[in-house]
Coordinates of C-alpha atoms in Angstrom, one line a residue:
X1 CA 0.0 0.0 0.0
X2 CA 1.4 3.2 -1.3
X3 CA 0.8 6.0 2.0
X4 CA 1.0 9.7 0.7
X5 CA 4.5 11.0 1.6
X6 CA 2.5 14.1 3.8
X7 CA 0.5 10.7 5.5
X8 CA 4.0 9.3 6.1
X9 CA 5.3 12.4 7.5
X10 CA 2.6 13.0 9.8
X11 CA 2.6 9.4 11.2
X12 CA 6.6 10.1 12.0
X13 CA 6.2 13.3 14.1
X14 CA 3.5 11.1 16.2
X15 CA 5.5 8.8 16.8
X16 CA 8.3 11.1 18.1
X17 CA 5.7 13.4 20.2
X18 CA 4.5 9.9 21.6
X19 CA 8.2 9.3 22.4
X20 CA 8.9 12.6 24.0
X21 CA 6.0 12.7 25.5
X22 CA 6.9 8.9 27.3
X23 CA 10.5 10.1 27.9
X24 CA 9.1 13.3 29.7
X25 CA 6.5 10.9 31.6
X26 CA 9.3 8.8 32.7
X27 CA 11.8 11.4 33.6
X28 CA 8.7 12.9 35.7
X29 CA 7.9 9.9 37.5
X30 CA 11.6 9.2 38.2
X31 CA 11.7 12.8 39.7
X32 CA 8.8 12.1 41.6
X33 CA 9.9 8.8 42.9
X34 CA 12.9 10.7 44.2
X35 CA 11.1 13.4 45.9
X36 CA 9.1 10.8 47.8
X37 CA 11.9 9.1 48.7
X38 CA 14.1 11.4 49.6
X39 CA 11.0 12.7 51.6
X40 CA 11.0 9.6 53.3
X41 CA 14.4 9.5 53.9
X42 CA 14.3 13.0 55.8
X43 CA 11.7 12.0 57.7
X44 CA 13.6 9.0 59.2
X45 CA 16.5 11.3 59.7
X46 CA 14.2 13.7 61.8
X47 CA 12.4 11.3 63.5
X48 CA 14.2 7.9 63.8
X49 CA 13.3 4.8 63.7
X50 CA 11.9 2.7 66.8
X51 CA 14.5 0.8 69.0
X52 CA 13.7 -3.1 68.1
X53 CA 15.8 -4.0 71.3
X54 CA 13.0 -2.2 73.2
X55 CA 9.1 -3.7 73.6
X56 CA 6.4 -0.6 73.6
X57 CA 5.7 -1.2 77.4
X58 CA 9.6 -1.6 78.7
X59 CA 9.9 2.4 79.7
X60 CA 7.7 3.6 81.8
X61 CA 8.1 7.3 83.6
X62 CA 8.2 7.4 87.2
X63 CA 9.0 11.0 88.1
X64 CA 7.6 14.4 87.0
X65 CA 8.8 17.4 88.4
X66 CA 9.2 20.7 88.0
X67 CA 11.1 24.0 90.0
X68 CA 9.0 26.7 90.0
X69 CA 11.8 29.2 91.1
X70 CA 15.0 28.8 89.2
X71 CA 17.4 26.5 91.8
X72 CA 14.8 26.3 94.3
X73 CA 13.2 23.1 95.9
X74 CA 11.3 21.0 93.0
X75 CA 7.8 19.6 92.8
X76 CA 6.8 16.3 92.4
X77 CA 3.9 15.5 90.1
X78 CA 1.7 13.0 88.7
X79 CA 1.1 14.5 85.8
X80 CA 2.3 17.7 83.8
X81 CA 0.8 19.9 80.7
X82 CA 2.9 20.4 77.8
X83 CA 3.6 24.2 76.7
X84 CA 5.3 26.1 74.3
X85 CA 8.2 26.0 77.7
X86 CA 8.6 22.6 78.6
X87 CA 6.6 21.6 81.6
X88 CA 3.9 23.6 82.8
X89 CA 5.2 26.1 85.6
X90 CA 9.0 24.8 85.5
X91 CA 11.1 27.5 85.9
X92 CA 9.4 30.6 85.5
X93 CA 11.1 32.7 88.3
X94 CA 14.7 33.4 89.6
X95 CA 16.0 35.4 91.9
X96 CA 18.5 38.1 90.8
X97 CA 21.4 39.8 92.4
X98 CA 21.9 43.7 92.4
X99 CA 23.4 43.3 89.2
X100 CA 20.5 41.8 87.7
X101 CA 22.4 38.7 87.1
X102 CA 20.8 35.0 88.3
X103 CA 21.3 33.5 91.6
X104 CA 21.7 29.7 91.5
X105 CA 22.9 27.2 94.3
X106 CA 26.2 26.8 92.6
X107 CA 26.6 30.1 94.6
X108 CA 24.0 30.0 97.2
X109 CA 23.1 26.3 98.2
X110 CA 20.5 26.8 100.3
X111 CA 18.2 28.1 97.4
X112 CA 17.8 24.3 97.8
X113 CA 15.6 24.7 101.0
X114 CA 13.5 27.5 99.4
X115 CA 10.1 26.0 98.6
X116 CA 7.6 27.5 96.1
X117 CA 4.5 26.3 95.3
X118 CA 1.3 27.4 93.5
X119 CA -2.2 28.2 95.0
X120 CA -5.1 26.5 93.3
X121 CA -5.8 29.1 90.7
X122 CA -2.3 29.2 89.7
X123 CA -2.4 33.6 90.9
X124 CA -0.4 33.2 94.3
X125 CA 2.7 31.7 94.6
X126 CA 3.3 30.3 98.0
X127 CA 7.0 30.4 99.7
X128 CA 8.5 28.8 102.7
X129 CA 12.0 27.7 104.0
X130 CA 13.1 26.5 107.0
X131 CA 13.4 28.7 110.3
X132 CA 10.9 31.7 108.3
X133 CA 7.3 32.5 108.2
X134 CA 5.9 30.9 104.9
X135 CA 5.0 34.1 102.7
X136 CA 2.2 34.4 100.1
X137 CA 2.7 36.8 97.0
X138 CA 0.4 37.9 94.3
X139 CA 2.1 36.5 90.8
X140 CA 2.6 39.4 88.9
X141 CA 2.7 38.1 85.0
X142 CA 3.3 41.3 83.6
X143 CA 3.5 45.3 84.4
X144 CA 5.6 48.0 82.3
X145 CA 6.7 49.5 86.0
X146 CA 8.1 46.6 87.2
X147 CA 10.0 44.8 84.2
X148 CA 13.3 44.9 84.0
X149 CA 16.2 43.3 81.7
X150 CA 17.6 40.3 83.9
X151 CA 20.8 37.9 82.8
X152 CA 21.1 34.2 82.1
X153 CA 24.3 33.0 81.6
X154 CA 25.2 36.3 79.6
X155 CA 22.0 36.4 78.0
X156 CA 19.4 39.1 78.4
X157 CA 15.7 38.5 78.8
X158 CA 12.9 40.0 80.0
X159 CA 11.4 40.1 83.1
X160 CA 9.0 41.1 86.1
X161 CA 9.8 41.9 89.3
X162 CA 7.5 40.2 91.9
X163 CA 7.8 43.1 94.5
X164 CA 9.5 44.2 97.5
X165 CA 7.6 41.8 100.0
X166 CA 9.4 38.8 98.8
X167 CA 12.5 40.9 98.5
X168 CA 12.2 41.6 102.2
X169 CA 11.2 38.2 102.8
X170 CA 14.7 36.7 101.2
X171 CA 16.9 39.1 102.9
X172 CA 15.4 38.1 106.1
X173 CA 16.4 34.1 105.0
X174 CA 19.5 35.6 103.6
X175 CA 20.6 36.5 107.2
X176 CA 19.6 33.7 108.6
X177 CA 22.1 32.1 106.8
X178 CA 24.7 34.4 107.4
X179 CA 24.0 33.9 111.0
X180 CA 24.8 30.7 111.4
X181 CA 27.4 30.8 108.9
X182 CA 31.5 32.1 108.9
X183 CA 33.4 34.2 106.7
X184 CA 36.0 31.8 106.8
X185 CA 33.9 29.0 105.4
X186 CA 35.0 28.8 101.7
X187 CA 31.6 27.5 99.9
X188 CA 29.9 30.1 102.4
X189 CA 32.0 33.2 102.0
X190 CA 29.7 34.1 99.2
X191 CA 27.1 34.4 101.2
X192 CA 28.0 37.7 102.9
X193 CA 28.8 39.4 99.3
X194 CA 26.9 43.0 98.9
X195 CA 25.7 41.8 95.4
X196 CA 22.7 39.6 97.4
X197 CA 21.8 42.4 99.8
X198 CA 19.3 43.6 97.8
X199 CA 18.2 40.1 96.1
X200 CA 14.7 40.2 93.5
X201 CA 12.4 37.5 92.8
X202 CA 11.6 37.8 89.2
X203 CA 9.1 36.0 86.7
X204 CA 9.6 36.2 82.5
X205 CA 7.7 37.9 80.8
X206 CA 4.8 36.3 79.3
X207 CA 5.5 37.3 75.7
X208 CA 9.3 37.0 76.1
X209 CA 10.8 34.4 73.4
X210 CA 13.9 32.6 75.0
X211 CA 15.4 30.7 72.0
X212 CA 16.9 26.9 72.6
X213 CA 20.5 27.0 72.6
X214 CA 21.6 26.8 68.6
X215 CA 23.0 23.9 66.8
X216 CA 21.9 21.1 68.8
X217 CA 17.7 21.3 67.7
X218 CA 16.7 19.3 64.3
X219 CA 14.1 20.8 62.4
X220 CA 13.4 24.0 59.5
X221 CA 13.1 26.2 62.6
X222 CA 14.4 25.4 65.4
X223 CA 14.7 28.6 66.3
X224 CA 11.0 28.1 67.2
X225 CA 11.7 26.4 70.4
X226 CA 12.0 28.2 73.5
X227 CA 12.7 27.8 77.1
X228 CA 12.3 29.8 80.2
X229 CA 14.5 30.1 83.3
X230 CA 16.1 26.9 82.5
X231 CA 19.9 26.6 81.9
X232 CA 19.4 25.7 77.8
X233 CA 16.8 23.3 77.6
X234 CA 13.1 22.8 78.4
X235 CA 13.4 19.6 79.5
X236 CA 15.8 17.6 81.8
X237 CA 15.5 13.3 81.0
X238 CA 17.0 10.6 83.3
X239 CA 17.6 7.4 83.5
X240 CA 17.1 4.9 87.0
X241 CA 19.5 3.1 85.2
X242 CA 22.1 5.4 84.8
X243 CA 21.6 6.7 88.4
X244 CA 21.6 3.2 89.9
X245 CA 25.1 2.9 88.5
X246 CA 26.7 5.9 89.9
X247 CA 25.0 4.7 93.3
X248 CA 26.8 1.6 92.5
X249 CA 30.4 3.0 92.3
X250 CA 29.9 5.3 95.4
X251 CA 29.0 2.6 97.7
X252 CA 32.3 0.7 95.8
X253 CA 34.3 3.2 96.4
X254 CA 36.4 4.8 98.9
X255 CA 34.1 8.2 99.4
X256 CA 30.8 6.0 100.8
X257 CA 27.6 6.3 99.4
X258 CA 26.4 9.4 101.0
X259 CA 23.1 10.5 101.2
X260 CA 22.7 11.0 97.2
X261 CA 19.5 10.6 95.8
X262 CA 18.1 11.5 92.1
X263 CA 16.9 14.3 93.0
X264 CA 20.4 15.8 93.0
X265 CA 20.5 15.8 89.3
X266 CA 17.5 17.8 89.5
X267 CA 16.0 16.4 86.2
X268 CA 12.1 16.6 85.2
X269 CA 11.3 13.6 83.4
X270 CA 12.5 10.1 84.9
X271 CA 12.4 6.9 83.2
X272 CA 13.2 3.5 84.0
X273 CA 13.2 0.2 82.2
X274 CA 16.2 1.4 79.5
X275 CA 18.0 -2.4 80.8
X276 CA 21.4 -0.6 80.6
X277 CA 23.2 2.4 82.3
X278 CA 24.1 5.4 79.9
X279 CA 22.1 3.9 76.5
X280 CA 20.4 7.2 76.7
X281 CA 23.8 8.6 75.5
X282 CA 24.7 6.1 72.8
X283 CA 21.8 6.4 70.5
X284 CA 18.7 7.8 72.0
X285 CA 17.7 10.6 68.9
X286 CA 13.5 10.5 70.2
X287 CA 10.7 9.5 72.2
X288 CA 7.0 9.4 72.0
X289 CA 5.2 9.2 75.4
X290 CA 1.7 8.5 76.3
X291 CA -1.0 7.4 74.5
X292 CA -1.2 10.6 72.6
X293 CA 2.2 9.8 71.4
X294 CA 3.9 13.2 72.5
X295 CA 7.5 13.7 71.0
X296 CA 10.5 15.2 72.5
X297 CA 13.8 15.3 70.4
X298 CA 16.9 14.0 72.6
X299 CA 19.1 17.3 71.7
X300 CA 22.5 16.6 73.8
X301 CA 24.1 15.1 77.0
X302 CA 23.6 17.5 80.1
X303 CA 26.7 18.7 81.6
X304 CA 27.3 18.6 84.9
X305 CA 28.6 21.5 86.9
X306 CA 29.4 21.5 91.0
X307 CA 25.8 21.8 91.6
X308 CA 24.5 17.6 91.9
X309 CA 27.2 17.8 95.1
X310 CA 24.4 20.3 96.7
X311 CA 22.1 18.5 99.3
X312 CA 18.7 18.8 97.9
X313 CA 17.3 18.3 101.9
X314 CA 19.7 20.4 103.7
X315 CA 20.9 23.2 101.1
X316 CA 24.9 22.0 102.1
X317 CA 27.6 21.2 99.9
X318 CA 30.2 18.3 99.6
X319 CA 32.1 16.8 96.8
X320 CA 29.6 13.7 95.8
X321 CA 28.2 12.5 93.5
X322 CA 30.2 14.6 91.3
X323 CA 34.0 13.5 92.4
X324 CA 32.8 9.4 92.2
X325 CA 31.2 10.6 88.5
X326 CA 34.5 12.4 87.2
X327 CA 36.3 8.9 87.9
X328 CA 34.4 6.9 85.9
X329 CA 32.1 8.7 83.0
X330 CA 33.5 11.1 81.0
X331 CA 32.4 12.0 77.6
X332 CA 34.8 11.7 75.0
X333 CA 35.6 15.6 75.5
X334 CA 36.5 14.6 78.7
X335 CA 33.5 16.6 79.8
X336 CA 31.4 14.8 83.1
X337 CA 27.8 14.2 81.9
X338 CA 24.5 13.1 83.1
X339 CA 21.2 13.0 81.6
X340 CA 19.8 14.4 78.5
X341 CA 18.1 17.6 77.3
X342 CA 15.2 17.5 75.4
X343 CA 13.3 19.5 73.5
X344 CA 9.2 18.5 73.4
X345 CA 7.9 18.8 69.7
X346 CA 4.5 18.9 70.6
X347 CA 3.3 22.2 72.6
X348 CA 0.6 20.9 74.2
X349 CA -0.8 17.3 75.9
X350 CA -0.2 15.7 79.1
X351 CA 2.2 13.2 80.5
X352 CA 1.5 11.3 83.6
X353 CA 3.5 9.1 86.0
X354 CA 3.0 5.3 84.3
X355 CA 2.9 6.7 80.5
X356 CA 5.0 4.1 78.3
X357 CA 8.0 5.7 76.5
X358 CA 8.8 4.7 73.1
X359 CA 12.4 5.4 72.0
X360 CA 14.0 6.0 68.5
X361 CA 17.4 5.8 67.5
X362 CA 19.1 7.4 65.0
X363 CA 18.0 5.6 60.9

């Protein structure tokens, strides 16, 4: 059959249309199949993958606290809301020297006897120490007479002062101490500096945005994360694990167990059922707790400065657990470390003493 040469042409550039157009279809899909898994990929790299060395119901929490006044006594809870801080409440006030700089037990210990706790409706806070009248303030949340620029570890933020009542009522503990205290005592001298004769309680300012310490937060924005009066991080995790360890080498060793408890490491999430001391450092990258899944990213190893040696009961100071711990785990920095910091994803849910805790490691 003899075609008409125009027929013949016409037939070609079909079939080469048809051909581009498959080659674009395929080149298409191949991009797509890309995205998708390259979308998957980053996903696993955010998020993990579940430990298969760990069943769903192994971890379990079984402490929730939080420290309403920066370095002060902690609270024990059954259950915690999530917000856009950490732990509801954790953290929220410091005192501040007459340079507007924080006050932490690393300087004063017996912050550790100073109690703070919240009346029902969450508008009084409630103090009390031992050998003072317990003292009920009004919580001021915000006021443009009373905020002031405080400092955090060289950072500035935004604050409220809580008035002169608890000022007064601090200076009257702050004597206290110095009463039964000497000049001559080293880890008390600082005690009778003038810096702390005119301490402040202050709160943060409700709007204030406190960014996460940079670099060690996954994510687009991690920039979006924020924290209160807390050293760096939101959230403080800890194992029973890794705890029952270091109580293992100070009954070993020469120094005697002490009266060391947890609490020392002052963490706000505790955990048990890990199997093994210090896994939370190897490969821990996230967990999901609850039944409403709630994540927290595992950012970095916590630390540890000369505060865990401060008697949580008793507001003293010794040398333990931190002397035992520098003999036997250091970081490959050479750094002494306990615990981990966390960051928590979601900005809102509940966590309660019991919840399971699912844990992925790094894909």
């Amino acid at each position: 059959i003899k075609m008409d040469p125009s027929e013949l042409k016409l037939e070609h550039e079909t079939l080469s249309l048809l051909l581009v157009l498959n080659c674009i279809v395929l080149v298409l899909s191949l991009l797509f199949g890309y995205f998708i898994y390259q979308k998957i990929l980053s996903k696993k790299q955010l998020n993990g993958i579940l430990d298969p060395s760990l069943s769903s119901n192994s971890i379990t929490v079984t402490q929730l606290i939080i420290y309403p006044i920066k370095s002060c006594s902690g609270i024990s809870l059954n259950s915690v809301n999530l917000t856009s801080t950490g732990f509801e409440n954790d953290r929220l006030f410091m005192f501040i020297d007459s340079n507007q700089n924080f006050i932490s037990q690393r300087k004063l210990p017996f912050l550790a006897t100073v109690q703070a706790n919240f009346s029902p409706c969450n508008s009084n806070l409630i103090l009390s120490a031992p050998h003072i009248n317990s003292l009920t303030i009004p919580i001021i949340k915000s006021s443009s007479s009373d905020s002031k620029v405080v400092t955090i570890w060289g950072e500035s933020c935004n604050a409220v002062d809580q008035g002169d009542l608890i000022a007064h009522w601090f200076q009257m503990l702050l004597e206290n101490q110095r009463k039964s205290r000497s000049k001559s005592e080293k880890q008390y001298s600082e005690l009778f500096l003038p810096v702390y004769n005119n301490v402040r309680l202050v709160r943060i300012e409700e709007r204030f945005h406190r960014s996460i310490e940079y670099g060690f937060v996954r994510g687009n924005n991690p920039q979006k994360h924020q924290v209160s009066f807390a050293d760096g991080y939101p959230i403080l995790l800890a194992t029973e694990e890794s705890f029952t360890e270091v109580k293992k080498h100070l009954s070993d060793g020469e120094h005697g167990e002490e009266d060391v408890d947890i609490g020392r490491f002052r963490a706000n999430l505790v955990v048990k059922g890990s199997g093994k001391a210090w896994i939370e450092d190897v490969n821990w990258f996230r967990l999901e707790i609850g039944k409403e899944k709630l994540s927290f990213q595992v950012c970095k190893k916590c630390e540890r400065c000369k505060l865990p040696t401060v008697d949580q009961k008793t507001g003293v100071m010794g040398t333990e657990p931190m002397k035992t711990l520098s003999e036997f785990h250091k970081d490959s920095e050479g750094k002494v470390c306990f615990g981990q910091n966390l960051v928590n994803e979601h900005k809102k849910g509940v966590i309660s003493v019991g919840d399971s805790v699912r844990v992925f490691v790094r894909s």
